[in-house]
Amino acid sequence: MWLAGFSVRTEPSKGRLSDLHAKALALRHEDEQPFVLVTMDLIAISRDIAATVAREVQRRHGLPRERILFAVSHTHYGPEIRPDKVPFFHIPPEFARKIEPYVDALKTKLIKLIDDALSNMQPVRLLARKGTATFAHNRRAHGPDRVFDHEVPVLDVLDAKNGARRAIVFGYACHNTTIPPEDGRYCGDWAGFAQHHIEADNPGALALFITGAAADQNPDPRGSAEHSRAHGRALADAVADALSSGDAHEINGPIVSAFEEVPLEFLPLPPREQLVAEATSADVAVQTKAQFLLRATQDNRDLPATYPCPVQVVCLASELLLIALGGEPVGDWAVKFKSRFVGPLVWVAGYSNDMFGYLPTVRVQREGGYEGGRAMLWSALPMPFTETVEPRISEAVDRLVMQIGKPSAGKSSP
């Protein structure tokens, strides 16, 4: 298949550096409904995949949408699953045709995976922990103003009877873009290698990875498989340090969750004469996007005025608050919400439930650049978002946190 994530690729996959996995963890407190986390070594989870799987899980098990969280590692070395990317990444037709059958098979596998997780529940203890890793660097800025999140949040799942470790959920805010795009092999990148090391270090345990607010965070150094393996080992060591630390908060209470789709507004289309001029631009990305928009208007296709961004909040007793945003949130979001909310562990995740594109803050939008708007050139979404993104997402998170009854540290401005 065609590999996802780098527009410079000119050939399909050519081998395997590591396996790609989907994993599921089902948790339930006493007689409440289960909560299910599904993680995948893929570049994205689409709204279609998440909705289809969630509907079937609800039909089979009665779980409402807010009780399922889909998260991806955003590896750039997995199969492309987004048919809307075909024109922007110039994917040849013979490989474009493989996307839909693969996605259909993936949906079936995910449903079966969740079935298996729900049918294999056993008594456990849950502990919230955190560590630190430092290989992520902000690719937009250097110096004292750079934003990053080096925290490694960990959910430790232990067998209630014998104390054996059954699962380890961990996160980090960094792009999985360590290996050169021309390598062409399937790989989970450093997040995949970290999972492998953690499982090897903890026999019988399943390691599940959740990406943080990583839109503007790159691994450093990068450019080789050796760097990827080193980062994976470093992250696994950070998790090991957290697991061996005495600083752990036991979770013993209900799991409460809430989910909402927030409409994000697009900027208006430029005048037709501007699109006509851009359709012959020397900038290939600008040219491709202008041609796409011209075809859409000529075919009288309705272009959306908004896009529904999923926001999910999950609270495990009073010890762990997980805020999961759709799209690719920049590091500002982690700083914002970790100062906004209280608790032993406030976990900010991205790439969750629908990875539709970049999720900037007002600061990043005004600075411009790739994360601030240019990335939309490689997207079927018509235009960059307006500056209402940050207040709308912030208000939704506040609303959902209040809905589940979690206290906050106080007001913070958008």
Tab-separated table of C-alpha atoms in Angstrom:
chain	number	residue	atom	x	y	z
A	1	MET	CA	0.000	0.000	0.000
A	2	TRP	CA	0.944	3.669	-0.161
A	3	LEU	CA	2.467	4.889	3.080
A	4	ALA	CA	0.839	7.834	4.821
A	5	GLY	CA	2.260	11.120	5.978
A	6	PHE	CA	4.921	12.382	3.583
A	7	SER	CA	3.896	14.059	0.333
A	8	VAL	CA	7.386	13.567	-1.116
A	9	ARG	CA	6.953	9.813	-1.448
A	10	THR	CA	6.934	8.458	-4.989
A	11	GLU	CA	6.630	4.706	-4.386
A	12	PRO	CA	4.640	2.312	-2.178
A	13	SER	CA	5.742	0.398	0.902
A	14	LYS	CA	8.681	-1.924	0.489
A	15	GLY	CA	8.965	-4.167	3.495
A	16	ARG	CA	8.614	-4.031	7.254
A	17	LEU	CA	10.821	-2.582	9.951
A	18	SER	CA	8.356	-3.432	12.728
A	19	ASP	CA	4.814	-4.724	13.116
A	20	LEU	CA	1.846	-2.380	13.425
A	21	HIS	CA	-0.763	-3.097	16.083
A	22	ALA	CA	-4.221	-2.176	17.259
A	23	LYS	CA	-4.862	-2.772	20.969
A	24	ALA	CA	-7.813	-2.382	23.295
A	25	LEU	CA	-8.212	-1.967	27.054
A	26	ALA	CA	-11.638	-2.250	28.687
A	27	LEU	CA	-12.085	-0.862	32.208
A	28	ARG	CA	-15.122	-0.924	34.478
A	29	HIS	CA	-15.660	0.297	38.019
A	30	GLU	CA	-18.030	-1.999	39.906
A	31	ASP	CA	-21.332	-2.246	37.995
A	32	GLU	CA	-20.956	0.815	35.768
A	33	GLN	CA	-20.688	0.589	32.001
A	34	PRO	CA	-17.222	-0.276	30.697
A	35	PHE	CA	-14.944	2.321	29.180
A	36	VAL	CA	-12.858	1.132	26.212
A	37	LEU	CA	-9.581	2.588	24.945
A	38	VAL	CA	-8.470	1.567	21.458
A	39	THR	CA	-4.965	2.483	20.265
A	40	MET	CA	-3.553	2.026	16.762
A	41	ASP	CA	-0.183	2.333	15.036
A	42	LEU	CA	-1.638	4.413	12.216
A	43	ILE	CA	-1.340	7.995	11.012
A	44	ALA	CA	-4.994	8.750	11.658
A	45	ILE	CA	-8.379	7.574	12.782
A	46	SER	CA	-11.101	8.965	10.544
A	47	ARG	CA	-14.516	10.127	11.702
A	48	ASP	CA	-16.059	7.439	9.493
A	49	ILE	CA	-14.048	4.603	11.045
A	50	ALA	CA	-14.670	5.787	14.599
A	51	ALA	CA	-18.401	6.298	14.037
A	52	THR	CA	-18.909	2.953	12.272
A	53	VAL	CA	-17.074	0.967	14.937
A	54	ALA	CA	-18.744	2.863	17.799
A	55	ARG	CA	-22.228	2.243	16.363
A	56	GLU	CA	-21.595	-1.479	16.088
A	57	VAL	CA	-20.131	-1.653	19.587
A	58	GLN	CA	-23.190	0.154	20.906
A	59	ARG	CA	-25.438	-2.323	19.085
A	60	ARG	CA	-23.555	-5.322	20.472
A	61	HIS	CA	-22.711	-4.124	23.978
A	62	GLY	CA	-24.879	-1.091	24.680
A	63	LEU	CA	-21.928	1.250	25.133
A	64	PRO	CA	-22.676	4.899	24.323
A	65	ARG	CA	-20.226	6.877	22.186
A	66	GLU	CA	-18.588	8.641	25.129
A	67	ARG	CA	-17.458	5.293	26.571
A	68	ILE	CA	-15.079	4.562	23.668
A	69	LEU	CA	-11.869	6.450	22.903
A	70	PHE	CA	-9.932	5.862	19.679
A	71	ALA	CA	-6.312	7.053	19.630
A	72	VAL	CA	-3.550	6.760	17.029
A	73	SER	CA	0.224	7.100	17.258
A	74	HIS	CA	0.405	9.196	14.067
A	75	THR	CA	3.180	7.044	12.654
A	76	HIS	CA	4.224	8.182	9.173
A	77	TYR	CA	5.200	4.630	8.238
A	78	GLY	CA	1.813	2.906	8.112
A	79	PRO	CA	-0.748	2.472	5.332
A	80	GLU	CA	-2.670	5.479	4.062
A	81	ILE	CA	-6.295	5.038	5.160
A	82	ARG	CA	-7.677	8.449	4.087
A	83	PRO	CA	-9.113	8.431	0.564
A	84	ASP	CA	-9.384	12.230	0.590
A	85	LYS	CA	-5.572	12.420	0.626
A	86	VAL	CA	-5.232	10.781	-2.811
A	87	PRO	CA	-5.067	13.992	-4.916
A	88	PHE	CA	-2.893	15.882	-2.435
A	89	PHE	CA	-0.297	13.142	-2.021
A	90	HIS	CA	-0.530	12.198	-5.709
A	91	ILE	CA	-1.255	8.556	-4.890
A	92	PRO	CA	-1.401	6.430	-8.078
A	93	PRO	CA	-4.836	4.922	-8.865
A	94	GLU	CA	-3.739	1.317	-8.327
A	95	PHE	CA	-2.825	2.160	-4.728
A	96	ALA	CA	-5.746	4.515	-4.151
A	97	ARG	CA	-8.047	1.585	-4.915
A	98	LYS	CA	-6.579	-0.381	-2.008
A	99	ILE	CA	-7.595	2.140	0.651
A	100	GLU	CA	-11.308	1.337	0.895
A	101	PRO	CA	-10.919	-2.470	1.197
A	102	TYR	CA	-8.227	-1.972	3.825
A	103	VAL	CA	-10.454	0.381	5.825
A	104	ASP	CA	-13.358	-2.087	5.653
A	105	ALA	CA	-11.102	-4.844	7.006
A	106	LEU	CA	-9.774	-2.525	9.697
A	107	LYS	CA	-13.280	-1.734	10.959
A	108	THR	CA	-14.015	-5.454	11.274
A	109	LYS	CA	-10.776	-6.033	13.175
A	110	LEU	CA	-11.426	-3.175	15.572
A	111	ILE	CA	-14.924	-4.427	16.381
A	112	LYS	CA	-13.556	-7.902	17.076
A	113	LEU	CA	-10.770	-6.400	19.176
A	114	ILE	CA	-13.259	-4.539	21.365
A	115	ASP	CA	-15.419	-7.671	21.644
A	116	ASP	CA	-12.386	-9.575	22.924
A	117	ALA	CA	-11.422	-6.872	25.426
A	118	LEU	CA	-14.935	-6.725	26.886
A	119	SER	CA	-15.109	-10.506	27.192
A	120	ASN	CA	-11.766	-10.793	29.004
A	121	MET	CA	-12.167	-8.462	31.977
A	122	GLN	CA	-10.606	-9.417	35.316
A	123	PRO	CA	-10.199	-7.568	38.645
A	124	VAL	CA	-7.345	-5.049	38.572
A	125	ARG	CA	-5.784	-2.170	40.467
A	126	LEU	CA	-5.177	1.104	38.645
A	127	LEU	CA	-2.355	3.513	39.427
A	128	ALA	CA	-1.684	6.936	37.899
A	129	ARG	CA	1.995	7.697	37.411
A	130	LYS	CA	4.189	10.024	35.353
A	131	GLY	CA	7.727	10.271	34.083
A	132	THR	CA	9.791	12.471	31.776
A	133	ALA	CA	11.364	12.130	28.325
A	134	THR	CA	13.240	14.886	26.523
A	135	PHE	CA	13.735	13.956	22.862
A	136	ALA	CA	10.797	16.078	21.608
A	137	HIS	CA	11.688	19.568	20.397
A	138	ASN	CA	9.406	22.348	19.210
A	139	ARG	CA	9.937	22.670	15.464
A	140	ARG	CA	8.414	26.167	15.301
A	141	ALA	CA	10.599	27.997	17.805
A	142	HIS	CA	13.873	27.973	19.691
A	143	GLY	CA	14.856	29.761	22.858
A	144	PRO	CA	12.837	30.628	25.980
A	145	ASP	CA	9.506	30.984	24.147
A	146	ARG	CA	9.400	27.451	22.806
A	147	VAL	CA	6.513	25.255	23.992
A	148	PHE	CA	6.832	21.560	24.725
A	149	ASP	CA	5.401	18.883	26.992
A	150	HIS	CA	8.022	16.407	28.192
A	151	GLU	CA	5.716	14.656	30.648
A	152	VAL	CA	5.152	10.915	30.175
A	153	PRO	CA	1.735	10.083	31.696
A	154	VAL	CA	1.250	6.439	32.679
A	155	LEU	CA	-1.766	4.362	33.663
A	156	ASP	CA	-0.510	1.237	35.424
A	157	VAL	CA	-2.894	-1.750	35.385
A	158	LEU	CA	-2.120	-4.506	37.912
A	159	ASP	CA	-3.821	-7.817	38.554
A	160	ALA	CA	-5.830	-7.379	41.755
A	161	LYS	CA	-4.997	-10.888	42.978
A	162	ASN	CA	-1.287	-11.379	42.346
A	163	GLY	CA	-0.051	-7.866	41.449
A	164	ALA	CA	1.167	-8.926	38.015
A	165	ARG	CA	1.212	-6.095	35.503
A	166	ARG	CA	-1.512	-6.575	32.878
A	167	ALA	CA	-1.381	-3.342	30.901
A	168	ILE	CA	0.542	-0.068	30.698
A	169	VAL	CA	-1.008	2.938	28.986
A	170	PHE	CA	1.529	5.693	28.325
A	171	GLY	CA	1.804	8.867	26.317
A	172	TYR	CA	4.209	11.435	24.919
A	173	ALA	CA	3.852	14.580	22.830
A	174	CYS	CA	6.022	14.175	19.759
A	175	HIS	CA	5.637	13.470	16.045
A	176	ASN	CA	6.418	9.948	14.864
A	177	THR	CA	8.580	11.192	11.989
A	178	THR	CA	12.069	9.946	12.836
A	179	ILE	CA	12.793	7.749	9.817
A	180	PRO	CA	13.457	9.199	6.330
A	181	PRO	CA	10.372	8.970	4.094
A	182	GLU	CA	12.322	7.151	1.388
A	183	ASP	CA	12.978	4.238	3.785
A	184	GLY	CA	9.541	2.946	2.771
A	185	ARG	CA	9.130	0.232	5.392
A	186	TYR	CA	6.148	-0.280	7.689
A	187	CYS	CA	7.057	0.824	11.205
A	188	GLY	CA	5.471	2.225	14.344
A	189	ASP	CA	8.530	4.524	14.702
A	190	TRP	CA	9.709	5.308	18.229
A	191	ALA	CA	6.213	4.814	19.704
A	192	GLY	CA	6.153	1.292	18.270
A	193	PHE	CA	9.660	0.498	19.518
A	194	ALA	CA	8.733	1.864	22.957
A	195	GLN	CA	5.710	-0.429	23.127
A	196	HIS	CA	7.903	-3.384	22.159
A	197	HIS	CA	10.475	-2.598	24.871
A	198	ILE	CA	7.837	-2.017	27.541
A	199	GLU	CA	6.165	-5.337	26.785
A	200	ALA	CA	9.550	-7.106	26.777
A	201	ASP	CA	10.394	-5.492	30.127
A	202	ASN	CA	6.977	-6.501	31.552
A	203	PRO	CA	6.150	-10.018	30.325
A	204	GLY	CA	2.412	-10.615	30.029
A	205	ALA	CA	1.544	-6.911	29.956
A	206	LEU	CA	0.076	-5.001	27.025
A	207	ALA	CA	1.551	-1.559	26.231
A	208	LEU	CA	-0.828	1.003	24.707
A	209	PHE	CA	0.386	4.373	23.414
A	210	ILE	CA	-1.534	7.676	23.260
A	211	THR	CA	-0.015	10.662	21.430
A	212	GLY	CA	-0.037	13.999	23.220
A	213	ALA	CA	-0.387	17.532	21.835
A	214	ALA	CA	2.379	16.923	19.314
A	215	ALA	CA	1.517	19.000	16.241
A	216	ASP	CA	4.592	21.226	16.567
A	217	GLN	CA	6.883	18.690	18.257
A	218	ASN	CA	9.550	16.746	16.344
A	219	PRO	CA	11.936	14.032	17.539
A	220	ASP	CA	15.523	15.209	17.892
A	221	PRO	CA	17.731	13.836	16.521
A	222	ARG	CA	15.903	12.344	13.572
A	223	GLY	CA	16.733	10.948	10.151
A	224	SER	CA	17.417	7.257	10.718
A	225	ALA	CA	15.938	4.026	12.039
A	226	GLU	CA	18.714	4.002	14.645
A	227	HIS	CA	17.458	7.313	16.041
A	228	SER	CA	13.936	5.878	16.115
A	229	ARG	CA	15.057	2.845	18.105
A	230	ALA	CA	17.013	5.062	20.513
A	231	HIS	CA	13.987	7.296	21.155
A	232	GLY	CA	11.835	4.216	21.693
A	233	ARG	CA	14.286	2.897	24.265
A	234	ALA	CA	14.458	6.306	25.976
A	235	LEU	CA	10.675	6.478	26.249
A	236	ALA	CA	10.465	2.902	27.541
A	237	ASP	CA	13.094	3.800	30.159
A	238	ALA	CA	11.016	6.826	31.184
A	239	VAL	CA	8.012	4.551	31.642
A	240	ALA	CA	10.137	2.076	33.622
A	241	ASP	CA	11.288	4.877	35.925
A	242	ALA	CA	7.665	5.912	36.473
A	243	LEU	CA	6.631	2.329	37.208
A	244	SER	CA	9.387	1.899	39.781
A	245	SER	CA	8.743	5.239	41.457
A	246	GLY	CA	6.937	5.409	44.752
A	247	ASP	CA	5.025	8.436	43.495
A	248	ALA	CA	1.813	6.718	42.376
A	249	HIS	CA	-1.833	7.599	42.894
A	250	GLU	CA	-4.218	4.693	43.252
A	251	ILE	CA	-7.450	5.058	41.300
A	252	ASN	CA	-10.430	3.706	43.157
A	253	GLY	CA	-13.635	5.230	41.907
A	254	PRO	CA	-15.937	5.647	38.945
A	255	ILE	CA	-14.825	6.256	35.367
A	256	VAL	CA	-16.843	9.192	34.026
A	257	SER	CA	-16.695	10.349	30.410
A	258	ALA	CA	-18.263	12.926	28.117
A	259	PHE	CA	-18.046	13.515	24.360
A	260	GLU	CA	-18.948	16.365	22.049
A	261	GLU	CA	-18.330	17.419	18.464
A	262	VAL	CA	-17.421	21.093	18.213
A	263	PRO	CA	-18.065	22.904	14.888
A	264	LEU	CA	-14.928	24.734	13.761
A	265	GLU	CA	-15.347	27.494	11.177
A	266	PHE	CA	-13.354	27.743	7.964
A	267	LEU	CA	-12.148	30.987	6.463
A	268	PRO	CA	-14.061	31.945	3.285
A	269	LEU	CA	-12.752	30.826	-0.097
A	270	PRO	CA	-10.566	33.326	-1.945
A	271	PRO	CA	-11.967	34.971	-5.108
A	272	ARG	CA	-12.131	32.755	-8.183
A	273	GLU	CA	-9.500	34.838	-9.994
A	274	GLN	CA	-7.059	34.144	-7.168
A	275	LEU	CA	-7.704	30.389	-7.412
A	276	VAL	CA	-7.203	30.512	-11.192
A	277	ALA	CA	-3.859	32.234	-10.683
A	278	GLU	CA	-2.819	29.782	-7.954
A	279	ALA	CA	-3.740	26.814	-10.168
A	280	THR	CA	-0.525	27.413	-12.121
A	281	SER	CA	1.633	28.317	-9.109
A	282	ALA	CA	5.203	27.067	-8.923
A	283	ASP	CA	4.353	25.943	-5.386
A	284	VAL	CA	3.004	22.441	-6.079
A	285	ALA	CA	0.937	22.329	-2.871
A	286	VAL	CA	-0.715	25.684	-3.638
A	287	GLN	CA	-1.323	24.586	-7.232
A	288	THR	CA	-2.884	21.248	-6.238
A	289	LYS	CA	-5.201	22.836	-3.672
A	290	ALA	CA	-6.335	25.584	-6.068
A	291	GLN	CA	-7.106	23.008	-8.754
A	292	PHE	CA	-9.054	20.948	-6.203
A	293	LEU	CA	-11.156	23.937	-5.141
A	294	LEU	CA	-11.790	25.010	-8.738
A	295	ARG	CA	-13.035	21.523	-9.639
A	296	ALA	CA	-15.270	21.515	-6.577
A	297	THR	CA	-16.862	24.854	-7.469
A	298	GLN	CA	-17.230	23.906	-11.142
A	299	ASP	CA	-18.949	20.649	-10.143
A	300	ASN	CA	-21.228	22.562	-7.750
A	301	ARG	CA	-20.015	20.467	-4.841
A	302	ASP	CA	-20.985	21.805	-1.446
A	303	LEU	CA	-17.899	22.785	0.516
A	304	PRO	CA	-18.459	22.709	4.277
A	305	ALA	CA	-18.516	25.909	6.296
A	306	THR	CA	-17.505	24.072	9.494
A	307	TYR	CA	-15.885	20.827	10.596
A	308	PRO	CA	-16.978	18.794	13.666
A	309	CYS	CA	-13.945	18.380	15.941
A	310	PRO	CA	-14.390	15.637	18.563
A	311	VAL	CA	-13.598	16.514	22.155
A	312	GLN	CA	-13.668	13.783	24.793
A	313	VAL	CA	-13.042	14.044	28.510
A	314	VAL	CA	-12.491	11.013	30.730
A	315	CYS	CA	-12.070	11.174	34.495
A	316	LEU	CA	-10.831	8.172	36.487
A	317	ALA	CA	-11.985	8.871	40.045
A	318	SER	CA	-10.205	12.064	41.192
A	319	GLU	CA	-6.716	10.926	40.162
A	320	LEU	CA	-6.625	11.100	36.350
A	321	LEU	CA	-8.243	13.562	33.968
A	322	LEU	CA	-7.774	12.728	30.278
A	323	ILE	CA	-8.626	15.440	27.731
A	324	ALA	CA	-8.597	13.941	24.227
A	325	LEU	CA	-8.803	16.288	21.248
A	326	GLY	CA	-9.349	15.461	17.614
A	327	GLY	CA	-6.927	16.622	14.952
A	328	GLU	CA	-3.309	17.552	15.620
A	329	PRO	CA	-3.234	19.944	18.593
A	330	VAL	CA	-0.146	22.119	19.059
A	331	GLY	CA	1.720	22.083	22.360
A	332	ASP	CA	-0.090	25.206	23.597
A	333	TRP	CA	-3.128	23.053	24.338
A	334	ALA	CA	-1.217	20.899	26.843
A	335	VAL	CA	0.153	23.973	28.626
A	336	LYS	CA	-3.296	25.566	28.672
A	337	PHE	CA	-5.246	22.633	30.095
A	338	LYS	CA	-2.589	21.493	32.566
A	339	SER	CA	-2.691	24.941	34.135
A	340	ARG	CA	-6.475	25.059	33.908
A	341	PHE	CA	-7.360	21.828	35.697
A	342	VAL	CA	-6.252	20.202	38.932
A	343	GLY	CA	-5.434	16.614	39.786
A	344	PRO	CA	-2.536	14.274	40.318
A	345	LEU	CA	-2.459	13.567	36.576
A	346	VAL	CA	-3.925	15.808	33.857
A	347	TRP	CA	-3.334	14.032	30.548
A	348	VAL	CA	-3.764	15.990	27.303
A	349	ALA	CA	-3.994	13.857	24.157
A	350	GLY	CA	-4.402	14.584	20.478
A	351	TYR	CA	-5.045	12.493	17.362
A	352	SER	CA	-8.147	11.092	19.031
A	353	ASN	CA	-11.457	9.958	17.495
A	354	ASP	CA	-10.808	11.851	14.214
A	355	MET	CA	-7.456	13.090	12.906
A	356	PHE	CA	-8.688	15.642	10.365
A	357	GLY	CA	-5.782	18.116	10.374
A	358	TYR	CA	-3.962	20.651	12.531
A	359	LEU	CA	-5.619	22.195	15.584
A	360	PRO	CA	-3.839	25.510	16.227
A	361	THR	CA	-4.256	28.077	18.945
A	362	VAL	CA	-4.758	31.769	18.177
A	363	ARG	CA	-1.071	32.420	18.842
A	364	VAL	CA	0.009	29.843	16.269
A	365	GLN	CA	-2.568	31.039	13.739
A	366	ARG	CA	-1.267	34.593	13.984
A	367	GLU	CA	2.326	33.444	13.662
A	368	GLY	CA	1.347	31.503	10.533
A	369	GLY	CA	3.481	28.770	9.015
A	370	TYR	CA	2.695	25.111	8.515
A	371	GLU	CA	0.751	24.442	11.717
A	372	GLY	CA	-0.879	27.866	11.549
A	373	GLY	CA	-2.651	27.220	8.253
A	374	ARG	CA	-0.379	26.057	5.430
A	375	ALA	CA	-0.935	22.378	6.306
A	376	MET	CA	-4.488	22.711	4.955
A	377	LEU	CA	-3.004	22.776	1.447
A	378	TRP	CA	-2.642	18.995	1.713
A	379	SER	CA	-6.258	18.532	2.838
A	380	ALA	CA	-9.700	18.221	1.281
A	381	LEU	CA	-10.916	20.640	3.941
A	382	PRO	CA	-11.463	23.867	2.007
A	383	MET	CA	-9.534	26.483	4.002
A	384	PRO	CA	-7.714	27.082	7.304
A	385	PHE	CA	-9.854	27.653	10.388
A	386	THR	CA	-10.857	31.037	11.743
A	387	GLU	CA	-9.538	32.270	15.077
A	388	THR	CA	-12.682	30.977	16.791
A	389	VAL	CA	-11.008	27.555	17.120
A	390	GLU	CA	-9.336	28.199	20.455
A	391	PRO	CA	-12.307	29.734	22.297
A	392	ARG	CA	-14.685	27.071	20.929
A	393	ILE	CA	-12.462	24.134	21.931
A	394	SER	CA	-11.674	25.713	25.297
A	395	GLU	CA	-15.336	26.287	26.061
A	396	ALA	CA	-16.196	22.717	25.061
A	397	VAL	CA	-13.515	21.265	27.333
A	398	ASP	CA	-14.703	23.453	30.228
A	399	ARG	CA	-18.283	22.379	29.566
A	400	LEU	CA	-17.452	18.659	29.476
A	401	VAL	CA	-15.235	18.810	32.559
A	402	MET	CA	-18.046	20.532	34.461
A	403	GLN	CA	-20.454	17.899	33.134
A	404	ILE	CA	-18.415	15.077	34.649
A	405	GLY	CA	-17.960	16.996	37.900
A	406	LYS	CA	-14.210	17.580	37.841
A	407	PRO	CA	-12.926	20.672	39.744
A	408	SER	CA	-10.787	23.254	37.929
A	409	ALA	CA	-7.851	25.364	39.028
A	410	GLY	CA	-9.521	28.567	37.893
A	411	LYS	CA	-10.260	30.543	34.771
A	412	SER	CA	-7.771	30.855	31.961
A	413	SER	CA	-8.177	33.156	28.993
A	414	PRO	CA	-8.354	31.725	25.453
